[in-house]
Each structure stands twice: as structure tokens, then as C-alpha cells.
Amino acid sequence: QNMNIQVEDIRIRAILATYRKRVPVTEGYVEVKDEGTWKQICDKHWTMKNSRVVCGMFGFPSERKYNTNVYKMFASRRKQHYWAYSMDCSGNEAHISSCKLGNHLAGTGKNSSCDNGMPAVVSCVPGRAFAPSSHSGFRKAFRQEQPLVRLKGGANTGEGRVEVLKNGEWGTVCDDNWNLVSASVVCRELGFGSAKEAITGARLGQGMGPIHLNEIDCTGFEKSVTDCKFNTESQGCNHEEDAAVRCNVPAMGFQNQLRLSGGRNPYEGRVEVLAERNGTLRWGTVCSHNWGTVEAMVVCRQLGLGFASHAFQETWYWHGDVSANDVVMSGVKCSGTEMSLSHCRHDGAHVSCPRGGGRFGAGVSCSETAPDLVLNAELVEQTAYLEDRPMFLLQCALEENCLASSAHNTSLTSGYRRLLRFSSQIHNNGQSDFRPKNGRHAWVWHDCHRHYHSMEVFTHYDLLNLNGTKVAEGHKASFCLEDTECEADVQKQYECANFGEQGITVGCWDVYRHDIDCQWIDITDVPPGDYLFQVVINPNYEVAESDYSNNVMKCRSRYDGQRIWMYNCHIG
């Protein structure tokens, strides 16, 4: 029969002093809670396959050997309380409750014995995601060779849509036959434990591009999901069937170093961190100078609260803990992938915050879902062309800074500007609608074009030379974010006409056609040559998204002075 053991009813208890200091614990006795008492498991029928399953549950990719002599010595000195059963795992289970119950030990109830055996011990490999370090027991990931698998669109560490690299292009996995065994191969490959959940139906957002794998069939012992059997044909699969995972990750205790205070609900509040000052640990605030969405994302992830929806530089309306008003952390600058705010760059012990903490402490609001904007690269490639446009037709564009600075010296009557035009189609592949940062009350009316801007800078358009230096630039204000078209089963919600609400619904896309004002780069002053063309959506991270890495699109381009060729357009 299978065991019915809940996650909280099993633990690894560190016995040796070396492991007791570490967070998380990677080696010790395996103990099961039985009628309220923690009991050891007799090692007589214990196998490395059992260890592999236990390590996977605690967020570690695999098991390893340990020094048995030390544990024998330890066991001989203490009376043990043994659980009445052994367990029998095949090694590919995601949780020990899927293993079979083994032999009943001699003795009954509280007096089960182990006949000269000793308590079962596991020792787990920390994995690529976490590596040992002398002071804290663990540090952040060290760099490794280019991975073949990645997780995208997940709110927390170790979760996301599964994407596979094949022929130099990232693609998704179809959820036909997707199960815990295959999902666990992905998790272990990335340095986590076994899978907690195999997620189907694009519940963590839809991907773009090819669907590389379908009907995956893994044994559970493969080094990579690309080693499993699969069907390369993905007919009948679409991105609404993208597979995702939620992996078991080690309990690093990061969430205990941070709290949100004073909010109306647990998902918002002033950020307070636990810091050491003069030898004692105390709570304090984070300086809000330059505090933004990326830093807020790290806070929400660290607390297991999903994505950031807003970052706040003033928090006077949230009455945090008065004793925590002092600033204990300043100069915070995150890349967005950190697992803890303390991993971001910051000023250390030399705190500098002119405005002080209290009402100016950094704050966040978190959300379980977020939008995710992705540009259609193919359409850019197909629609790019040059236009020589007379200056007298560009008055409004000049007012809105959509032309190069030299345009101010161009004759209004006889002059013209050479414009690189293209269409952009921006999809929302996330799990919630994309809304402008500002509410309608703060939109800016532009009299010349006679429309409102809900975001002053929605996209950057740049032409770079091959060493990455900018030679021409354009930008697009979001004068009208709306659902131009949607997938078959999705209803349009946002329309700009008559001062309507702006946004992009999940499963819809907004099209800025090549023939509208400012949908260009002014290349009048650019000499012929080879260039890189780049579009960046939401460049200042004003609106939170589940994935910023797909907000950049790049193309190679060749300009001969008269015509332009755009090729190899790709995301990221």
C-alpha cells in the first residue's frame, strides 16, 4: 500500500553540528511524525532511491554518500524512537506518499526496534541553484554553461512555463501527457528538487514561437528533459496548452528577513527588513530613493506573494511599526532575479538616505498575477520600409519629440525627413491585463494630435551600430493602448475612442500601424551601413510584468542609402 504522509509530517533533522548551523539542512536523520511524535526510520531497508525522493521533496536535485561511522557512533549513544514501517521507493516519485510502505518492524507501537540497525540518514546535493558558502551556509547560483531549459512567467523561484532551447531558438512544451515525473526531470535539471506540481493549460502564461516538444514520456532519471522520449510533431497543440512546473525549492528562510507593515491586506505595506545594528537584530525601513518596480518584484518574490504590482516611494498612509522607522538599508539596486533583497546591490552598513525613513520608507503592493507584453518580431521584419516625408507634414511629430534633433534646423517648406517605418503588434501573454501606470485623471492631453498619452514613454525604438552605440532613436508614447484584436474566445475590453479605458487584455494584442505618427525612427542623418534595430517595450519598467526579458526585440539591418533590409528579427 502507499503511504499517506503529508509534507509537514516528514523532516531532515541535522545531527552533526556542521549541518545544524546551515539553512537549509542538507544532511541528517529522516524523521516521520507519528501520532504527534517525531520518529526515526530504521535503515535496514533504506536505499539511495529512498534518499533521492526525500532530497527531492526538500528542494534538492539528488542524494549523495555520507560518513556512516560518525552516525553509528552517535546512534550508539542515544535511545531512538523508531517508526513502525520501512519504505520502498523506486526513485522517480515526486513525494514519498507515492512510495510503498515496506516491512513492519519487530515490536509494536511505541516499542518498534531496529535490530542492531540505526536511524536512516540522508545527505542531499544542494544543486546548481544553491551552493555552499562559509558564512551563511548557502549563496546564490554560480554561473553554468548555457542551459537547455528555462522557466518563464512564474511568480516565485522554481516555477514557470517550461521553455526548451532547440536549434538556437527557445520554444515551449505541449501539455499532452505532462505529469509529475516529467516535470521533476525539468526541476532537477535546473538544480531544484522534484516537482510539486505539473501545470497544464498555459496557467502560467502563454509562450511565443515554436512548440518544441509534445507527448513527453520520462522515466524520471534523465539528466535533461530533452533526453526523454517525445513527439516532435506538435499538430493539434497551441500555446493555450503550454506546460509549466512548480518545483520543490529548499527552505532558505529568506521570508523571515523581511515583512510588510501597515497595509490594508497582507499583499501590501511598507517594506521592513531585519538587520544587524551594533550587534543586535532589529527591524527597520528601506530608503525609497530610486526604489522601483524591479526592487519591489524581489520583495514580493522573497515573501512568496507573487509579482509586484506597484512600488511606492512614500508610505505615510501605511502606519508601519514606529519602532522600525529608522532606515537600515539604502542604495538598493536589483537586477530582478535575486531571491532576497539582501542579494541586491546596496550601501551595506553605511546607510545614506537624505529623506529618511518613516513616511518615506519604500513600499510595495504584490499580486499573484501580472501581464507580460511581447512584440511580434516577424511583423516588424515584414513591414519595415523607408519614407521621405515632407517637413510640413511633421509639425505634430516635431512637437512630440519624435524626430532627430537636427529636424529643428530643417526647412518647413522644402525640407523632408527620412523615416524608417514599421508596424508593431504587442501581445499580452501574461495572466492579467496590462494597464497604464497612471489612472485616467493623470493622462496628458496632446492638442496637436488631439489625444491623451497614458504613458509618456511606452516603447523605445533605436538604431545601433554593430558595437552597440546608438546612431538614431525614436520613442512612442502610449497615446492609445487598446485591444486591436483578440484570440477567438477572448472578449475585447479596452478601446481608446471617447476617452475610453486603456489597456491590453490577456490574450489580445495592440497594433500600432506603420502609417501612424511617431511609429518610426528618423534616420535622415544616418550613413549607409550595417546596423542593429532594437525595440524595447515598457523600457522604464513603469508597469510590472511577469517577464521583462522578452520586452526587447532586435533585428539586423542593412541600409544602402536608398533602401533598407531588415532580417533575423528575434525576441530577447
PDB file of N, CA, C and O in Angstrom, residues 270-273 283-287 321 324-330 356-358 360-362:
ATOM      1  N   ARG A 270       4.514  48.896   3.923  1.00  0.00           N
ATOM      2  CA  ARG A 270       5.859  49.437   3.962  1.00  0.00           C
ATOM      3  C   ARG A 270       6.827  48.262   4.130  1.00  0.00           C
ATOM      4  O   ARG A 270       6.563  47.330   4.892  1.00  0.00           O
ATOM      5  N   VAL A 271       7.938  48.291   3.398  1.00  0.00           N
ATOM      6  CA  VAL A 271       8.916  47.195   3.475  1.00  0.00           C
ATOM      7  C   VAL A 271       9.797  47.400   4.702  1.00  0.00           C
ATOM      8  O   VAL A 271      10.393  48.462   4.875  1.00  0.00           O
ATOM      9  N   GLU A 272       9.855  46.390   5.566  1.00  0.00           N
ATOM     10  CA  GLU A 272      10.726  46.445   6.752  1.00  0.00           C
ATOM     11  C   GLU A 272      11.645  45.235   6.738  1.00  0.00           C
ATOM     12  O   GLU A 272      11.200  44.102   6.482  1.00  0.00           O
ATOM     13  N   VAL A 273      12.937  45.477   6.963  1.00  0.00           N
ATOM     14  CA  VAL A 273      13.921  44.386   6.909  1.00  0.00           C
ATOM     15  C   VAL A 273      14.568  44.197   8.272  1.00  0.00           C
ATOM     16  O   VAL A 273      14.689  45.132   9.062  1.00  0.00           O
ATOM     17  N   TRP A 283      14.372  45.527  13.361  1.00  0.00           N
ATOM     18  CA  TRP A 283      13.613  45.848  12.146  1.00  0.00           C
ATOM     19  C   TRP A 283      13.791  47.315  11.791  1.00  0.00           C
ATOM     20  O   TRP A 283      13.854  48.169  12.669  1.00  0.00           O
ATOM     21  N   GLY A 284      13.872  47.591  10.481  1.00  0.00           N
ATOM     22  CA  GLY A 284      13.969  48.977  10.033  1.00  0.00           C
ATOM     23  C   GLY A 284      13.450  49.096   8.611  1.00  0.00           C
ATOM     24  O   GLY A 284      13.101  48.103   7.972  1.00  0.00           O
ATOM     25  N   THR A 285      13.398  50.337   8.104  1.00  0.00           N
ATOM     26  CA  THR A 285      12.838  50.572   6.764  1.00  0.00           C
ATOM     27  C   THR A 285      13.936  50.602   5.699  1.00  0.00           C
ATOM     28  O   THR A 285      15.124  50.608   6.002  1.00  0.00           O
ATOM     29  N   VAL A 286      13.480  50.634   4.444  1.00  0.00           N
ATOM     30  CA  VAL A 286      14.384  50.693   3.291  1.00  0.00           C
ATOM     31  C   VAL A 286      14.238  52.082   2.669  1.00  0.00           C
ATOM     32  O   VAL A 286      13.121  52.567   2.481  1.00  0.00           O
ATOM     33  N   CYS A 287      15.356  52.723   2.367  1.00  0.00           N
ATOM     34  CA  CYS A 287      15.328  54.053   1.756  1.00  0.00           C
ATOM     35  C   CYS A 287      14.632  53.973   0.398  1.00  0.00           C
ATOM     36  O   CYS A 287      14.930  53.090  -0.415  1.00  0.00           O
ATOM     37  N   ASP A 321       5.324  49.882  11.849  1.00  0.00           N
ATOM     38  CA  ASP A 321       5.766  49.777  13.235  1.00  0.00           C
ATOM     39  C   ASP A 321       6.676  50.973  13.534  1.00  0.00           C
ATOM     40  O   ASP A 321       7.729  51.135  12.917  1.00  0.00           O
ATOM     41  N   ALA A 324      10.278  50.689  13.983  1.00  0.00           N
ATOM     42  CA  ALA A 324      11.063  50.288  12.807  1.00  0.00           C
ATOM     43  C   ALA A 324      11.225  51.441  11.822  1.00  0.00           C
ATOM     44  O   ALA A 324      11.534  51.230  10.649  1.00  0.00           O
ATOM     45  N   ASN A 325      11.018  52.690  12.274  1.00  0.00           N
ATOM     46  CA  ASN A 325      11.067  53.847  11.370  1.00  0.00           C
ATOM     47  C   ASN A 325      12.459  54.136  10.808  1.00  0.00           C
ATOM     48  O   ASN A 325      12.593  54.715   9.749  1.00  0.00           O
ATOM     49  N   ASP A 326      13.507  53.784  11.553  1.00  0.00           N
ATOM     50  CA  ASP A 326      14.863  54.110  11.103  1.00  0.00           C
ATOM     51  C   ASP A 326      15.228  53.330   9.845  1.00  0.00           C
ATOM     52  O   ASP A 326      14.877  52.157   9.702  1.00  0.00           O
ATOM     53  N   VAL A 327      15.967  53.996   8.946  1.00  0.00           N
ATOM     54  CA  VAL A 327      16.418  53.347   7.712  1.00  0.00           C
ATOM     55  C   VAL A 327      17.599  52.425   8.013  1.00  0.00           C
ATOM     56  O   VAL A 327      18.584  52.855   8.625  1.00  0.00           O
ATOM     57  N   VAL A 328      17.490  51.160   7.628  1.00  0.00           N
ATOM     58  CA  VAL A 328      18.592  50.213   7.854  1.00  0.00           C
ATOM     59  C   VAL A 328      19.185  49.710   6.535  1.00  0.00           C
ATOM     60  O   VAL A 328      20.144  48.956   6.523  1.00  0.00           O
ATOM     61  N   MET A 329      18.582  50.145   5.400  1.00  0.00           N
ATOM     62  CA  MET A 329      19.072  49.685   4.095  1.00  0.00           C
ATOM     63  C   MET A 329      18.866  50.796   3.071  1.00  0.00           C
ATOM     64  O   MET A 329      17.765  51.337   2.956  1.00  0.00           O
ATOM     65  N   SER A 330      19.906  51.134   2.327  1.00  0.00           N
ATOM     66  CA  SER A 330      19.778  52.211   1.329  1.00  0.00           C
ATOM     67  C   SER A 330      20.546  51.831   0.063  1.00  0.00           C
ATOM     68  O   SER A 330      21.321  50.875   0.052  1.00  0.00           O
ATOM     69  N   GLY A 356      15.239  60.209   4.740  1.00  0.00           N
ATOM     70  CA  GLY A 356      14.958  59.417   5.945  1.00  0.00           C
ATOM     71  C   GLY A 356      13.904  58.350   5.703  1.00  0.00           C
ATOM     72  O   GLY A 356      13.392  58.189   4.600  1.00  0.00           O
ATOM     73  N   GLY A 357      13.575  57.619   6.758  1.00  0.00           N
ATOM     74  CA  GLY A 357      12.604  56.524   6.652  1.00  0.00           C
ATOM     75  C   GLY A 357      11.216  57.007   7.003  1.00  0.00           C
ATOM     76  O   GLY A 357      10.754  58.023   6.493  1.00  0.00           O
ATOM     77  N   GLY A 358      10.540  56.301   7.912  1.00  0.00           N
ATOM     78  CA  GLY A 358       9.193  56.714   8.316  1.00  0.00           C
ATOM     79  C   GLY A 358       8.276  56.820   7.120  1.00  0.00           C
ATOM     80  O   GLY A 358       8.100  55.875   6.363  1.00  0.00           O
ATOM     81  N   PHE A 360       8.722  58.116   4.363  1.00  0.00           N
ATOM     82  CA  PHE A 360       9.393  57.945   3.075  1.00  0.00           C
ATOM     83  C   PHE A 360      10.025  56.565   2.924  1.00  0.00           C
ATOM     84  O   PHE A 360      10.860  56.352   2.063  1.00  0.00           O
ATOM     85  N   GLY A 361       9.630  55.633   3.769  1.00  0.00           N
ATOM     86  CA  GLY A 361      10.127  54.262   3.628  1.00  0.00           C
ATOM     87  C   GLY A 361       9.580  53.642   2.348  1.00  0.00           C
ATOM     88  O   GLY A 361       8.478  53.971   1.905  1.00  0.00           O
ATOM     89  N   ALA A 362      10.349  52.749   1.728  1.00  0.00           N
ATOM     90  CA  ALA A 362       9.907  52.078   0.496  1.00  0.00           C
ATOM     91  C   ALA A 362       8.723  51.168   0.787  1.00  0.00           C
ATOM     92  O   ALA A 362       8.658  50.545   1.852  1.00  0.00           O
TER      93      ALA A 362
END
